[in-house]
Amino acid sequence: MTDFIYINNPARIIFGAGSSQRVAEELKTLGLRRALVLSTPAQQKDAERLNDALGGLGAGVFAHATMHTPIEVTEEALRTYVELGADCVVAIGGGSTIGLGKAIAYRNDAPQVVVPTTYAGSEVTPILGQTENGEKTTVSAASILPEVVIYDPELTLGLPVSMSVTSALNAMAHAVEALYARNSNPITSLMAVEGIRALKEALPGVVRQPESIASRSTALYGSWLCGTVLGTVGMALHHKLCHTLGGSFNLPHAETHAVMLPHTAAYNQVAAADALRPVTKLFGGQLGSGLYDFAAALGAPLALKDLGLNERDLDHAADLAVKNPYWNPRPVERDAIRALLQRAWSGLRPE
Ligand code: NAD
């Protein structure tokens, strides 16, 4: 046993089918009286239903949450918050909606109750990514961490299969990187292995039968664990590459994580062999190719070229990825990263 520091983020987690009916009770427990309910335009109806179910505790709906949390949208939401006399936010949706709730809380310390409907994991991290004039910045603060998270697998039944798969691979990527994080510790490693195990077990069932509450529950449980480790320890090469590809080439978030994960895991699998051993075993002894075969069997996207990246951008992407690299168990070398990107672009199985 080596020395470690473990930080436990103070969030209240409620898990179970039908648990989203407990939002009003949770607001009352926190002494809150008027919640601004947040969603994307696509989930406006769900947000309105929730606002209605809150009765007098629902102040109204703001349904303009957008990918990458643009500051203009946050400012508009803050105006609505004041106009409606809200004293807290309830975010129902994926990382985009949760990001808006965090952006509001970062500015006015609003308490947040979050009802996640994807597997991205943002609800349990004190991290906020936002964009201003097209530039993405990331901040971390105690006010950003939601107070209450209500995981209701029933709300994930309608998450399309393709999004379920990519979102779950996004979650697994948090846990793979948590295992070899420089500040990893025995608790986050337990959570990471269990999160990956749960998602690996659940996903084939989600694909076969998207309305299976058993598979959806196991998947959501896994995503909670993976999100928790994302919010607790540092991320490495995989997240740096995905942030570069998303931020500079506008590639879609979850799909990019899904394509890159087998390649970044393969890149680090020898340097971090001890830390990765429990999950390497889960994927048949070779983590990179095992993850690739798993993703392929689920119908996940496998090639960056299919996400809209031009081959001529690979050199620039490699340059950006090695500039200010995150700490990584294997040195981040430009030629090796360029080769990794080429394989990921073509959709080849990692060696
Ligand atoms: P998303 O929130 O952008 O959702 C994608 C689309 O799916 C939206 O239109 C949404 O309304 C819809 N949707 C969500 N759940 C649904 C459901 N159950 N049924 C039907 N439709 C549904 O996607 P995401 O991948 O969850 O989040 C991505 C964003 O979150 C990115 O901006 C990323 O940077 C951020 N993120 C942040 C953190 C963090 O810790 N700060 C962690 C993970 C992701």
Short mmCIF file of N, CA and C and ligand atoms in Angstrom, two decimals, residues 40-43 46 66-69 93-97 102 117-123 125-129 136 155-160 163 167 170 174 230 253-254, ligand 1:
data_model
loop_
_atom_site.label_atom_id
_atom_site.label_comp_id
_atom_site.label_asym_id
_atom_site.label_seq_id
_atom_site.Cartn_x
_atom_site.Cartn_y
_atom_site.Cartn_z
N THR A 40 -32.30 21.04 -22.60
CA THR A 40 -32.04 21.44 -24.00
C THR A 40 -33.40 21.59 -24.68
N PRO A 41 -33.43 22.18 -25.89
CA PRO A 41 -34.71 22.24 -26.62
C PRO A 41 -35.29 20.84 -26.84
N ALA A 42 -34.42 19.85 -27.08
CA ALA A 42 -34.90 18.49 -27.37
C ALA A 42 -35.62 17.87 -26.18
N GLN A 43 -35.27 18.29 -24.98
CA GLN A 43 -35.89 17.68 -23.77
C GLN A 43 -36.84 18.66 -23.06
N ASP A 46 -39.87 17.07 -21.31
CA ASP A 46 -39.54 16.41 -20.03
C ASP A 46 -39.39 17.46 -18.93
N THR A 66 -27.17 24.37 -24.36
CA THR A 66 -26.45 24.10 -25.62
C THR A 66 -25.11 23.47 -25.30
N MET A 67 -24.64 22.63 -26.21
CA MET A 67 -23.31 22.01 -26.10
C MET A 67 -22.25 23.09 -25.83
N HIS A 68 -21.29 22.78 -24.96
CA HIS A 68 -20.12 23.61 -24.64
C HIS A 68 -20.44 24.86 -23.82
N THR A 69 -21.67 24.97 -23.27
CA THR A 69 -22.03 26.03 -22.34
C THR A 69 -21.56 27.44 -22.79
N GLY A 93 -31.19 16.33 -17.91
CA GLY A 93 -30.58 16.12 -19.22
C GLY A 93 -29.17 15.59 -19.12
N GLY A 94 -28.41 15.76 -20.20
CA GLY A 94 -27.03 15.30 -20.26
C GLY A 94 -26.06 16.41 -19.86
N GLY A 95 -24.80 16.22 -20.26
CA GLY A 95 -23.74 17.14 -19.86
C GLY A 95 -23.98 18.58 -20.28
N SER A 96 -24.68 18.81 -21.38
CA SER A 96 -24.92 20.19 -21.83
C SER A 96 -25.84 20.92 -20.86
N THR A 97 -26.92 20.27 -20.46
CA THR A 97 -27.87 20.90 -19.53
C THR A 97 -27.24 21.03 -18.14
N LYS A 102 -24.44 24.27 -13.79
CA LYS A 102 -23.18 24.55 -13.09
C LYS A 102 -22.73 25.99 -13.35
N THR A 117 -29.58 12.26 -17.62
CA THR A 117 -30.25 11.33 -18.55
C THR A 117 -29.29 10.75 -19.58
N THR A 118 -27.99 11.01 -19.42
CA THR A 118 -26.96 10.34 -20.23
C THR A 118 -25.93 9.76 -19.26
N TYR A 119 -24.84 9.22 -19.81
CA TYR A 119 -23.82 8.59 -18.96
C TYR A 119 -22.54 9.43 -18.86
N ALA A 120 -22.61 10.72 -19.26
CA ALA A 120 -21.38 11.53 -19.38
C ALA A 120 -20.69 11.80 -18.04
N GLY A 121 -21.46 11.90 -16.95
CA GLY A 121 -20.83 11.98 -15.62
C GLY A 121 -20.60 13.37 -15.06
N SER A 122 -21.00 14.42 -15.78
CA SER A 122 -20.72 15.78 -15.33
C SER A 122 -21.36 16.11 -13.98
N GLU A 123 -22.48 15.45 -13.68
CA GLU A 123 -23.25 15.77 -12.46
C GLU A 123 -22.49 15.56 -11.16
N THR A 125 -19.05 16.11 -10.83
CA THR A 125 -17.73 16.75 -10.85
C THR A 125 -17.85 18.24 -10.52
N PRO A 126 -16.81 18.81 -9.89
CA PRO A 126 -16.82 20.25 -9.62
C PRO A 126 -16.20 21.04 -10.77
N ILE A 127 -16.33 20.49 -11.99
CA ILE A 127 -15.66 21.07 -13.16
C ILE A 127 -16.69 21.65 -14.12
N LEU A 128 -16.40 22.84 -14.64
CA LEU A 128 -17.28 23.47 -15.63
C LEU A 128 -16.45 23.88 -16.84
N GLY A 129 -16.87 23.40 -18.02
CA GLY A 129 -16.26 23.87 -19.27
C GLY A 129 -17.24 24.83 -19.90
N LYS A 136 -12.88 27.68 -25.49
CA LYS A 136 -13.35 26.91 -24.34
C LYS A 136 -12.37 27.02 -23.18
N LEU A 155 -35.58 7.39 -16.87
CA LEU A 155 -35.39 8.54 -17.76
C LEU A 155 -34.36 8.27 -18.85
N THR A 156 -33.66 7.14 -18.75
CA THR A 156 -32.67 6.81 -19.79
C THR A 156 -33.23 5.81 -20.80
N LEU A 157 -34.45 5.35 -20.58
CA LEU A 157 -35.00 4.33 -21.49
C LEU A 157 -35.07 4.85 -22.93
N GLY A 158 -35.30 6.16 -23.07
CA GLY A 158 -35.45 6.74 -24.41
C GLY A 158 -34.15 7.27 -25.00
N LEU A 159 -33.05 7.12 -24.28
CA LEU A 159 -31.76 7.58 -24.84
C LEU A 159 -31.43 6.67 -26.02
N PRO A 160 -31.34 7.23 -27.24
CA PRO A 160 -31.14 6.37 -28.41
C PRO A 160 -29.93 5.43 -28.21
N MET A 163 -26.45 6.81 -28.97
CA MET A 163 -25.97 7.76 -27.95
C MET A 163 -25.67 7.05 -26.64
N SER A 167 -22.01 7.43 -25.16
CA SER A 167 -21.98 8.08 -23.85
C SER A 167 -21.36 7.15 -22.80
N ASN A 170 -17.68 7.05 -23.28
CA ASN A 170 -17.18 8.30 -22.71
C ASN A 170 -16.97 8.10 -21.20
N HIS A 174 -13.32 7.90 -18.58
CA HIS A 174 -12.97 8.57 -17.31
C HIS A 174 -12.33 7.56 -16.37
N LEU A 230 -13.90 10.80 -12.36
CA LEU A 230 -13.53 11.96 -13.19
C LEU A 230 -13.45 13.22 -12.32
N HIS A 253 -18.69 15.34 -28.88
CA HIS A 253 -18.06 14.95 -27.61
C HIS A 253 -18.01 13.43 -27.38
N ALA A 254 -19.18 12.81 -27.22
CA ALA A 254 -19.21 11.40 -26.81
C ALA A 254 -18.62 10.49 -27.90
P1 NAD B 1 -25.69 16.33 -24.31
O1 NAD B 1 -26.06 16.77 -22.94
O2 NAD B 1 -25.16 17.37 -25.24
O3 NAD B 1 -26.94 15.60 -24.96
C1 NAD B 1 -27.01 15.35 -26.36
C2 NAD B 1 -28.46 15.39 -26.82
O4 NAD B 1 -29.16 14.26 -26.29
C3 NAD B 1 -29.22 16.61 -26.33
O5 NAD B 1 -30.06 17.08 -27.32
C4 NAD B 1 -30.02 16.07 -25.16
O6 NAD B 1 -31.17 16.81 -24.89
C5 NAD B 1 -30.35 14.67 -25.64
N1 NAD B 1 -30.64 13.71 -24.57
C6 NAD B 1 -30.00 13.60 -23.38
N2 NAD B 1 -30.53 12.60 -22.66
C7 NAD B 1 -31.53 12.06 -23.40
C8 NAD B 1 -32.45 10.98 -23.18
N3 NAD B 1 -32.41 10.22 -22.08
N4 NAD B 1 -33.34 10.70 -24.16
C9 NAD B 1 -33.35 11.42 -25.31
N5 NAD B 1 -32.49 12.45 -25.57
C10 NAD B 1 -31.60 12.76 -24.62
O7 NAD B 1 -24.61 15.13 -24.29
P2 NAD B 1 -23.62 14.59 -23.17
O8 NAD B 1 -22.69 13.69 -23.88
O9 NAD B 1 -24.34 14.09 -21.99
O10 NAD B 1 -22.83 15.87 -22.68
C11 NAD B 1 -21.79 16.45 -23.43
C12 NAD B 1 -21.35 17.77 -22.81
O11 NAD B 1 -21.09 17.59 -21.43
C13 NAD B 1 -20.06 18.29 -23.43
O12 NAD B 1 -20.16 19.70 -23.59
C14 NAD B 1 -19.00 17.93 -22.40
O13 NAD B 1 -17.89 18.80 -22.45
C15 NAD B 1 -19.78 18.06 -21.11
N6 NAD B 1 -19.23 17.23 -20.02
C16 NAD B 1 -18.73 17.87 -18.94
C17 NAD B 1 -18.21 17.15 -17.88
C18 NAD B 1 -17.68 17.87 -16.68
O14 NAD B 1 -17.30 17.24 -15.70
N7 NAD B 1 -17.65 19.18 -16.68
C19 NAD B 1 -18.20 15.75 -17.92
C20 NAD B 1 -18.73 15.11 -19.04
C21 NAD B 1 -19.25 15.87 -20.09
#
